Tab-separated table of C-alpha atoms and ligand atoms in Angstrom:
chain	number	residue	atom	x	y	z
H	1	MET	CA	0.271	0.091	-0.191
H	2	LYS	CA	1.009	3.562	-0.305
H	3	ILE	CA	1.010	4.773	3.218
H	4	VAL	CA	1.670	8.930	3.933
H	5	VAL	CA	2.822	9.624	7.404
H	6	VAL	CA	2.044	13.113	8.300
H	7	GLY	CA	4.826	14.580	10.749
H	8	GLN	CA	8.215	12.439	10.806
H	9	GLY	CA	9.154	13.121	14.470
H	10	TYR	CA	9.149	10.942	17.272
H	11	VAL	CA	5.880	9.322	16.292
H	12	GLY	CA	5.951	9.689	12.583
H	13	LEU	CA	9.106	8.522	11.812
H	14	PRO	CA	9.033	5.213	13.631
H	15	LEU	CA	5.570	4.500	12.111
H	16	ALA	CA	7.153	5.262	8.956
H	17	VAL	CA	9.875	2.920	9.614
H	18	ALA	CA	7.364	0.320	10.695
H	19	ALA	CA	5.298	0.538	7.807
H	20	LEU	CA	8.340	0.015	5.546
H	21	ARG	CA	9.655	-3.065	6.939
H	22	ALA	CA	5.838	-4.181	6.758
H	23	GLY	CA	6.448	-3.976	2.840
H	24	HIS	CA	4.617	-0.701	2.423
H	25	SER	CA	5.998	2.101	0.470
H	26	VAL	CA	5.992	5.458	2.621
H	27	ILE	CA	5.889	9.214	1.950
H	28	GLY	CA	6.740	11.184	5.057
H	29	LEU	CA	5.055	14.109	4.682
H	30	ASP	CA	6.222	17.309	7.038
H	31	ASN	CA	6.431	20.936	6.712
H	32	ASN	CA	9.884	21.388	8.286
H	33	GLU	CA	11.939	21.736	5.323
H	34	HIS	CA	14.967	21.323	7.100
H	35	ARG	CA	13.712	18.291	8.554
H	36	VAL	CA	12.982	16.766	5.310
H	37	SER	CA	16.055	17.755	3.808
H	38	THR	CA	18.080	15.815	6.880
H	39	LEU	CA	15.702	12.681	6.398
H	40	SER	CA	16.441	12.869	2.078
H	41	GLN	CA	20.064	12.553	2.969
H	42	GLY	CA	19.291	9.521	5.184
H	43	ILE	CA	20.056	11.096	8.653
H	44	SER	CA	17.580	10.303	11.439
H	45	PRO	CA	16.494	13.311	13.572
H	46	VAL	CA	15.277	11.212	16.455
H	47	GLU	CA	17.283	8.546	18.699
H	48	ASP	CA	15.003	5.637	18.432
H	49	ILE	CA	15.494	5.184	14.489
H	50	ALA	CA	19.337	4.712	13.179
H	51	ASP	CA	19.981	6.182	9.905
H	52	GLU	CA	20.312	2.500	8.507
H	53	ASP	CA	16.825	1.865	9.458
H	54	PHE	CA	15.046	3.950	6.409
H	55	SER	CA	18.061	4.962	4.084
H	56	THR	CA	18.066	1.512	2.388
H	57	TYR	CA	14.224	2.369	1.386
H	58	LEU	CA	15.705	5.696	0.511
H	59	GLY	CA	17.902	4.542	-1.559
H	60	ASN	CA	15.506	1.887	-3.398
H	61	GLY	CA	12.396	4.681	-3.691
H	62	LEU	CA	10.221	3.203	-0.949
H	63	TYR	CA	10.753	6.063	1.087
H	64	THR	CA	10.439	9.667	0.249
H	65	ALA	CA	10.422	12.659	2.858
H	66	THR	CA	8.502	15.760	1.401
H	67	SER	CA	6.763	19.153	2.204
H	68	ASP	CA	4.692	18.633	-0.440
H	69	ALA	CA	1.011	17.739	0.627
H	70	ALA	CA	0.192	17.066	-3.160
H	71	ALA	CA	2.544	13.710	-2.699
H	72	SER	CA	-0.278	12.338	-0.631
H	73	GLN	CA	-2.796	12.159	-3.502
H	74	GLY	CA	-3.726	8.345	-4.061
H	75	ALA	CA	-2.409	7.220	-0.698
H	76	ASP	CA	-3.971	4.036	0.952
H	77	VAL	CA	-3.686	5.380	4.218
H	78	ILE	CA	-2.796	8.551	5.553
H	79	ALA	CA	-1.517	8.554	9.336
H	80	VAL	CA	-1.446	11.803	11.247
H	81	CYS	CA	1.274	12.347	13.606
H	82	VAL	CA	1.946	15.880	14.210
H	83	PRO	CA	2.346	17.757	17.535
H	84	THR	CA	-0.458	18.728	19.877
H	85	PRO	CA	1.135	21.040	22.588
H	86	LEU	CA	-0.502	23.721	24.754
H	87	ASN	CA	-1.001	27.572	23.609
H	88	SER	CA	0.188	30.212	25.857
H	89	LYS	CA	-3.106	30.346	27.555
H	90	HIS	CA	-2.046	26.564	28.595
H	91	GLU	CA	-4.851	25.093	26.537
H	92	PRO	CA	-4.780	22.412	23.844
H	93	ASP	CA	-3.092	23.995	20.578
H	94	LEU	CA	-4.705	22.145	17.594
H	95	SER	CA	-3.325	24.667	15.192
H	96	ALA	CA	-0.652	21.769	13.795
H	97	LEU	CA	-3.638	19.126	13.336
H	98	LYS	CA	-5.703	21.936	11.662
H	99	ALA	CA	-3.099	22.766	9.130
H	100	SER	CA	-2.043	19.360	8.211
H	101	VAL	CA	-5.467	17.819	8.050
H	102	SER	CA	-6.682	20.961	5.681
H	103	SER	CA	-3.416	20.446	3.528
H	104	ILE	CA	-3.999	16.630	2.812
H	105	ALA	CA	-8.282	16.980	2.715
H	106	GLN	CA	-7.469	19.033	-0.533
H	107	TYR	CA	-5.952	15.851	-2.423
H	108	LEU	CA	-7.942	13.288	-0.433
H	109	LEU	CA	-9.697	10.674	-2.747
H	110	ARG	CA	-12.613	8.340	-1.845
H	111	GLU	CA	-11.124	4.920	0.029
H	112	THR	CA	-8.389	7.019	1.655
H	113	LEU	CA	-7.990	5.761	4.964
H	114	VAL	CA	-7.210	8.633	7.240
H	115	ILE	CA	-5.768	7.988	10.732
H	116	ILE	CA	-5.028	10.499	13.458
H	117	GLU	CA	-2.452	9.343	15.818
H	118	SER	CA	-1.669	12.912	17.477
H	119	THR	CA	-3.024	12.899	20.929
H	120	VAL	CA	-6.196	14.808	21.151
H	121	GLU	CA	-9.119	15.368	23.483
H	122	PRO	CA	-12.367	13.084	23.212
H	123	GLY	CA	-14.390	14.385	20.322
H	124	THR	CA	-11.746	15.954	18.417
H	125	THR	CA	-11.545	12.919	15.562
H	126	ARG	CA	-15.364	13.488	14.748
H	127	ASP	CA	-16.067	17.272	15.668
H	128	PHE	CA	-12.855	18.592	14.183
H	129	VAL	CA	-10.980	16.431	12.015
H	130	LEU	CA	-14.072	15.306	9.941
H	131	PRO	CA	-15.541	18.594	9.264
H	132	LEU	CA	-12.039	19.887	7.823
H	133	LEU	CA	-11.726	16.670	5.999
H	134	LEU	CA	-15.114	17.350	4.447
H	135	ALA	CA	-14.730	20.922	3.588
H	136	GLY	CA	-11.378	20.536	2.440
H	137	SER	CA	-12.170	17.678	0.129
H	138	GLY	CA	-15.425	18.032	-1.064
H	139	LEU	CA	-16.398	14.570	-0.426
H	140	GLU	CA	-19.364	13.200	1.376
H	141	GLU	CA	-18.797	11.810	4.562
H	142	SER	CA	-19.539	7.935	3.476
H	143	ASP	CA	-16.703	8.454	1.320
H	144	ILE	CA	-14.218	8.957	4.132
H	145	ASP	CA	-12.659	6.691	6.287
H	146	LEU	CA	-11.381	8.125	9.606
H	147	ALA	CA	-9.859	6.306	12.388
H	148	PHE	CA	-8.078	7.257	15.512
H	149	SER	CA	-5.429	5.153	16.957
H	150	PRO	CA	-3.584	6.816	19.802
H	151	GLU	CA	0.443	6.651	19.632
H	152	ARG	CA	1.933	4.923	22.856
H	153	ILE	CA	5.547	4.966	21.871
H	154	ASP	CA	8.059	5.539	24.607
H	155	PRO	CA	11.262	7.186	22.844
H	156	ALA	CA	14.457	5.375	24.190
H	157	ASN	CA	12.347	2.283	25.689
H	158	LYS	CA	14.131	-0.520	24.478
H	159	LYS	CA	11.906	-2.894	25.342
H	160	TYR	CA	8.595	-1.794	24.346
H	161	THR	CA	8.634	-0.732	20.558
H	162	ILE	CA	5.556	-0.559	17.896
H	163	ALA	CA	5.793	-4.119	17.278
H	164	ASN	CA	5.020	-5.453	21.024
H	165	THR	CA	3.118	-2.259	22.524
H	166	PRO	CA	-0.475	-3.280	21.738
H	167	LYS	CA	-2.457	-0.724	19.724
H	168	LEU	CA	-5.723	0.965	20.300
H	169	VAL	CA	-7.882	1.626	17.367
H	170	ALA	CA	-11.285	2.963	16.471
H	171	GLY	CA	-13.411	3.923	13.480
H	172	LEU	CA	-15.723	6.721	12.756
H	173	THR	CA	-17.230	3.403	10.619
H	174	ASP	CA	-16.944	-0.194	11.305
H	175	LYS	CA	-15.178	-0.266	7.879
H	176	ALA	CA	-12.832	2.287	8.632
H	177	ALA	CA	-11.940	0.656	12.091
H	178	ASP	CA	-11.844	-2.765	9.940
H	179	ARG	CA	-9.213	-1.083	7.559
H	180	ALA	CA	-7.337	0.325	10.262
H	181	VAL	CA	-6.967	-2.815	12.385
H	182	GLU	CA	-5.945	-4.640	9.210
H	183	PHE	CA	-3.428	-1.916	8.469
H	184	TYR	CA	-1.980	-2.115	12.021
H	185	SER	CA	-2.098	-5.982	12.157
H	186	GLY	CA	1.142	-5.908	9.604
H	187	PHE	CA	3.441	-4.521	12.141
H	188	VAL	CA	1.754	-4.555	15.509
H	189	ASN	CA	1.272	-8.084	17.584
H	190	GLU	CA	-1.748	-7.030	19.341
H	191	VAL	CA	-4.184	-4.682	17.828
H	192	THR	CA	-7.049	-3.637	20.280
H	193	ARG	CA	-10.668	-2.292	18.928
H	194	CYS	CA	-12.529	-0.038	20.992
H	195	SER	CA	-16.408	0.499	20.269
H	196	THR	CA	-16.032	4.275	19.451
H	197	LEU	CA	-13.421	7.291	18.651
H	198	GLU	CA	-14.120	8.604	22.094
H	199	VAL	CA	-13.231	5.517	23.774
H	200	ALA	CA	-9.858	5.374	22.240
H	201	GLU	CA	-9.205	9.230	22.671
H	202	THR	CA	-9.803	9.078	26.239
H	203	ALA	CA	-8.112	6.016	26.912
H	204	LYS	CA	-5.111	7.569	25.658
H	205	LEU	CA	-5.697	10.702	28.135
H	206	LEU	CA	-6.314	8.125	30.658
H	207	GLU	CA	-2.877	6.518	30.459
H	208	ASN	CA	-1.085	9.531	30.371
H	209	SER	CA	-3.155	11.224	33.239
H	210	PHE	CA	-2.423	8.083	35.193
H	211	ARG	CA	1.177	8.643	35.132
H	212	LEU	CA	0.819	12.260	35.929
H	213	ILE	CA	-1.022	12.097	39.006
H	214	ASN	CA	1.340	8.864	40.319
H	215	ILE	CA	4.758	10.933	39.474
H	216	SER	CA	3.312	13.847	41.070
H	217	PHE	CA	2.206	11.713	44.072
H	218	ILE	CA	5.842	9.880	44.483
H	219	ASN	CA	7.379	13.279	43.967
H	220	GLU	CA	5.083	14.426	47.003
H	221	ILE	CA	6.174	11.435	48.998
H	222	ALA	CA	9.582	11.984	48.055
H	223	GLN	CA	9.534	15.214	49.934
H	224	MET	CA	7.916	13.797	52.953
H	225	CYS	CA	10.572	11.411	52.845
H	226	ASP	CA	13.386	14.134	52.942
H	227	VAL	CA	11.710	15.648	55.903
H	228	MET	CA	11.779	12.281	58.085
H	229	GLY	CA	15.077	11.607	56.446
H	230	VAL	CA	14.328	8.243	55.047
H	231	ASP	CA	15.713	7.010	51.476
H	232	VAL	CA	12.577	7.425	49.204
H	233	ASN	CA	14.163	4.667	46.778
H	234	GLU	CA	14.461	2.200	49.093
H	235	VAL	CA	10.549	2.851	50.433
H	236	ILE	CA	9.541	2.405	46.800
H	237	SER	CA	12.055	-0.946	46.642
H	238	ALA	CA	10.556	-2.168	49.594
H	239	ALA	CA	7.033	-1.350	48.394
H	240	SER	CA	7.693	-2.986	45.024
H	241	THR	CA	7.854	-6.279	46.542
H	242	LYS	CA	4.273	-6.691	46.665
H	243	PRO	CA	3.296	-8.768	44.073
H	244	TYR	CA	-0.082	-6.778	43.165
H	245	GLY	CA	-1.682	-3.693	44.015
H	246	PHE	CA	1.390	-1.798	43.359
H	247	MET	CA	3.522	-0.253	40.599
H	248	PRO	CA	6.320	1.801	41.154
H	249	PHE	CA	6.739	5.479	40.037
H	250	PHE	CA	9.867	7.269	40.867
H	251	PRO	CA	10.851	10.907	41.880
H	252	SER	CA	12.351	13.430	39.559
H	253	ALA	CA	12.754	17.165	39.036
H	254	GLY	CA	9.463	17.110	37.592
H	255	ILE	CA	7.397	15.460	34.366
H	256	GLY	CA	8.658	16.731	31.006
H	257	GLY	CA	8.191	15.661	27.258
H	258	HIS	CA	5.798	15.989	24.896
H	259	CYS	CA	2.902	13.963	26.436
H	260	ILE	CA	2.700	13.457	30.239
H	261	PRO	CA	2.444	16.826	30.856
H	262	ILE	CA	0.487	18.333	28.290
H	263	ASP	CA	-2.280	15.206	27.566
H	264	PRO	CA	-3.793	15.235	30.894
H	265	ILE	CA	-4.543	19.043	29.977
H	266	TYR	CA	-6.471	18.140	27.249
H	267	LEU	CA	-8.582	15.929	29.199
H	268	SER	CA	-9.113	18.272	32.000
H	269	HIS	CA	-10.006	20.825	29.281
H	270	LYS	CA	-12.377	18.487	28.089
H	271	ALA	CA	-13.907	18.233	31.295
H	272	LYS	CA	-13.929	21.701	31.959
H	273	SER	CA	-16.031	22.422	29.063
H	274	ILE	CA	-18.692	19.979	29.817
H	275	GLY	CA	-18.744	20.780	33.552
H	276	ALA	CA	-17.510	17.461	34.621
H	277	PRO	CA	-14.647	17.206	37.399
H	278	SER	CA	-10.852	16.956	37.223
H	279	SER	CA	-9.310	17.894	40.322
H	280	PHE	CA	-6.414	15.045	40.444
H	281	ILE	CA	-5.360	16.154	37.304
H	282	ASP	CA	-5.373	19.928	38.173
H	283	LEU	CA	-3.615	18.993	41.957
H	284	ALA	CA	-1.080	16.734	40.325
H	285	GLN	CA	-0.314	19.462	37.354
H	286	LYS	CA	0.157	22.022	40.690
H	287	ILE	CA	2.346	19.424	42.484
H	288	ASN	CA	4.621	19.226	39.016
H	289	ASP	CA	4.604	22.931	38.565
H	290	GLU	CA	5.997	23.164	42.323
H	291	ARG	CA	8.790	20.426	41.897
H	292	PRO	CA	11.464	22.623	40.481
H	293	GLY	CA	11.036	25.311	43.051
H	294	TYR	CA	11.408	22.540	45.893
H	295	PHE	CA	15.272	21.730	44.300
H	296	VAL	CA	16.086	25.708	44.274
H	297	ALA	CA	15.263	25.666	47.863
H	298	GLN	CA	16.855	22.953	48.709
H	299	ALA	CA	20.141	24.375	46.638
H	300	SER	CA	19.445	27.368	48.876
H	301	THR	CA	19.720	25.421	51.973
H	302	LEU	CA	22.668	23.698	51.286
H	303	LEU	CA	24.724	26.562	50.053
H	304	GLY	CA	23.390	29.249	52.561
H	305	GLY	CA	21.838	31.189	49.647
H	306	LEU	CA	22.450	31.344	46.289
H	307	GLY	CA	23.905	34.680	45.395
H	308	GLY	CA	26.582	34.389	43.430
H	309	LYS	CA	26.841	30.753	43.700
H	310	LYS	CA	27.962	28.797	40.682
H	311	VAL	CA	25.463	26.054	40.338
H	312	LEU	CA	25.623	23.428	37.391
H	313	VAL	CA	22.567	21.363	36.168
H	314	VAL	CA	23.385	18.015	34.759
H	315	GLY	CA	20.941	16.749	31.983
H	316	VAL	CA	18.355	19.001	31.004
H	317	ALA	CA	16.601	16.655	28.322
H	318	TYR	CA	12.998	15.725	29.841
H	319	LYS	CA	14.240	12.383	30.216
H	320	PRO	CA	17.635	9.894	30.340
H	321	ASN	CA	18.878	9.327	26.871
H	322	VAL	CA	17.046	11.207	24.869
H	323	SER	CA	17.729	15.003	23.321
H	324	ASP	CA	14.278	16.048	23.567
H	325	VAL	CA	13.965	19.089	25.999
H	326	ARG	CA	10.395	19.962	25.540
H	327	GLU	CA	8.630	20.912	28.906
H	328	SER	CA	11.961	19.631	30.412
H	329	ALA	CA	11.573	20.345	34.386
H	330	ALA	CA	15.279	21.906	33.894
H	331	GLU	CA	13.972	24.830	32.463
H	332	ALA	CA	12.056	26.003	35.758
H	333	LEU	CA	14.737	24.805	37.902
H	334	VAL	CA	17.405	26.855	35.743
H	335	ASP	CA	15.037	30.080	35.966
H	336	GLY	CA	14.586	29.371	39.614
H	337	LEU	CA	18.245	29.153	40.447
H	338	ARG	CA	18.719	32.429	38.707
H	339	ALA	CA	15.969	34.256	39.983
H	340	ALA	CA	17.382	33.515	43.366
H	341	GLY	CA	20.902	34.838	42.216
H	342	ALA	CA	22.806	31.548	41.159
H	343	LEU	CA	25.053	31.585	38.391
H	344	VAL	CA	24.015	28.602	36.539
H	345	SER	CA	25.639	26.467	33.912
H	346	TRP	CA	24.027	23.030	32.115
H	347	HIS	CA	25.722	20.170	30.700
H	348	ASP	CA	24.176	17.537	28.733
H	349	ASP	CA	25.754	14.985	26.316
H	350	LEU	CA	22.627	15.075	24.019
H	351	VAL	CA	21.816	18.378	23.963
H	352	GLY	CA	24.728	20.671	22.560
H	353	GLU	CA	22.487	23.783	22.694
H	354	TRP	CA	19.335	24.797	24.526
H	355	ARG	CA	17.654	28.133	24.804
H	356	GLY	CA	20.893	29.871	22.960
H	357	GLU	CA	23.475	28.687	25.439
H	358	LYS	CA	25.634	25.930	25.238
H	359	SER	CA	26.262	22.885	27.051
H	360	VAL	CA	29.877	23.391	29.322
H	361	ALA	CA	32.249	20.629	30.255
H	362	LEU	CA	31.749	18.679	33.509
H	363	SER	CA	34.544	20.195	35.951
H	364	SER	CA	34.843	20.873	39.772
H	365	ALA	CA	34.692	24.488	39.279
H	366	PHE	CA	31.041	24.666	41.156
H	367	ASP	CA	29.519	24.989	44.405
H	368	LEU	CA	26.998	22.820	43.492
H	369	ALA	CA	25.463	20.465	41.104
H	370	ILE	CA	22.128	19.414	40.513
H	371	LEU	CA	21.297	16.322	38.755
H	372	VAL	CA	18.071	16.212	36.464
H	373	ASN	CA	18.257	13.393	33.851
H	374	VAL	CA	21.677	12.109	33.769
H	375	HIS	CA	22.147	10.231	30.361
H	376	ASP	CA	23.753	6.411	30.288
H	377	GLY	CA	27.395	7.005	29.756
H	378	THR	CA	27.660	10.612	31.174
H	379	ASP	CA	30.857	10.437	33.648
H	380	LEU	CA	30.356	12.223	36.574
H	381	SER	CA	33.773	11.694	37.986
H	382	ALA	CA	34.962	14.675	36.260
H	383	LEU	CA	32.563	16.791	39.068
H	384	GLY	CA	35.073	15.672	41.804
H	385	ALA	CA	34.225	16.746	45.221
H	386	VAL	CA	31.298	19.216	44.006
H	387	PRO	CA	28.540	18.748	46.316
H	388	LEU	CA	25.405	16.857	44.403
H	389	ILE	CA	21.798	17.096	44.615
H	390	ASN	CA	20.509	14.123	42.847
H	391	THR	CA	16.605	14.950	42.087
H	392	LYS	CA	16.212	11.508	41.267
H	393	GLY	CA	16.088	10.687	45.236
H	394	GLY	CA	17.711	13.331	47.943
H	395	VAL	CA	21.287	14.960	48.736
H	396	ALA	CA	24.094	12.874	48.062
F	401	NAD	N1	6.993	12.128	21.649
F	401	NAD	C1	5.953	11.151	22.273
F	401	NAD	O1	6.919	10.308	23.171
F	401	NAD	C2	4.648	10.814	22.111
F	401	NAD	C3	4.338	9.548	22.496
F	401	NAD	C4	2.704	8.942	22.100
F	401	NAD	C5	2.271	10.000	21.437
F	401	NAD	N2	2.595	11.470	21.074
F	401	NAD	C6	1.861	12.271	20.588
F	401	NAD	O2	2.512	12.011	18.882
F	401	NAD	C7	2.325	13.376	18.580
F	401	NAD	C8	3.092	13.705	17.749
F	401	NAD	O3	4.170	13.867	18.653
F	401	NAD	P1	5.850	13.952	18.047
F	401	NAD	O4	6.393	13.790	19.410
F	401	NAD	O5	6.228	12.770	17.121
F	401	NAD	O6	6.180	15.177	17.787
F	401	NAD	P2	7.542	15.763	16.898
F	401	NAD	O7	7.592	17.186	17.342
F	401	NAD	O8	8.609	14.938	17.425
F	401	NAD	O9	7.365	15.675	15.434
F	401	NAD	C9	6.062	16.120	14.955
F	401	NAD	C10	6.565	16.245	13.383
F	401	NAD	O10	5.586	17.202	12.703
F	401	NAD	C11	5.741	17.966	11.951
F	401	NAD	N3	4.566	18.884	11.485
F	401	NAD	C12	4.196	20.039	12.271
F	401	NAD	N4	3.226	20.951	11.519
F	401	NAD	C13	2.893	20.161	10.293
F	401	NAD	C14	2.173	20.189	9.260
F	401	NAD	N5	0.965	21.246	9.776
F	401	NAD	N6	2.261	19.466	8.389
F	401	NAD	C15	3.355	18.661	8.013
F	401	NAD	N7	3.888	18.263	9.290
F	401	NAD	C16	3.944	19.091	10.422
F	401	NAD	C17	6.951	18.680	12.317
F	401	NAD	O11	8.072	19.450	11.661
F	401	NAD	C18	7.829	17.427	13.435
F	401	NAD	O12	8.648	16.783	12.456
F	401	NAD	C19	1.461	14.585	19.760
F	401	NAD	O13	0.221	14.490	19.500
F	401	NAD	C20	2.054	13.865	20.506
F	401	NAD	O14	1.183	14.182	21.730
F	401	NAD	C21	4.036	11.680	21.420
């Protein structure tokens, strides 16, 4: 089949590679010209995909990267994997979804299956995407096969990949759902069909809200343990010996990335718009937002004030072993330390440049180092005797 994957990022490129491996031809459509040019040279912009994973397909013409939406014409399947972030008012920003769906709609032919993989709030596929497809294509609703299938990819996770992470699928019609199930069954071991689009949309947001709430909870427990002088990681290990009813979550400087801090806001936004409660999400969000400030206060206590103190933040990516800095807790931490007068530098083996600043070398020339997300292979020995705060578990 001819597959078009719109958005060639952390979600879209692995999907493109999986579809190529399943024997399809794939067009990677992306409005970022730089990304298209990088991909066309066989260079992967995401850590989970090696250049070799798609360069052979480039060579034999089975994979093409382009910014020209006209290339989507005649596709059997179009999967939309564009960002769905928050806007400046901290509300869902569907501008990339709108732009990308509108751009493909004008080339849509009858029988093309459109699948939304971007995370959206319940009702978006039916009430936002479908009208855009109808308006842009001039087709009848009965001519459009539309499905929603949330992506569950976990960047840098070596154990769970597209193939062995079960996939949820729902269709506007039974036919669309059948076609989407068939498409994913070609490269995903287990595909589960949901009865409605809204079930699948809400399930994705439940998964990520569950993580936000539990990570925020363990971060609050970590603060409790700090006051009690108890090692939170030992507490978590001890509790984890219970074989049922407990799932470990681990402390950090706060939740980052394009999913866990954002997706729950899509759910709470929906809840507020229909007059339903969302107190757990709201509280978890508050605890998460306060977490970097906790370490600013801890640093200040440790150093007897932060004015003029040289502080190094180690690992500014949102989690270990990725270079993605979106929503990283390091941002609020660095800003908070600077607001308190500290002279802050940062080091990250995978992030060379961030917010117009460059990563500095690890050395012993600091009054304090705060470990945020240390990548595998980062050698902390160059810090020598610099005092450390480890956001993953107390003062070292
Ligand atoms: N990153 C994750 O771990 C993850 C996991 C599961 C689900 N998701 C969801 O998947 C979606 C995509 O996230 P991502 O992390 O892959 O984002 P990303 O930023 O890594 O990739 C998105 C790509 O879409 C392109 N794009 C933006 N607007 C476009 C347009 N109008 N037309 C064509 N291309 C356009 C961008 O240039 C970029 O290359 C989001 O809804 C996100 O919530 C992400």
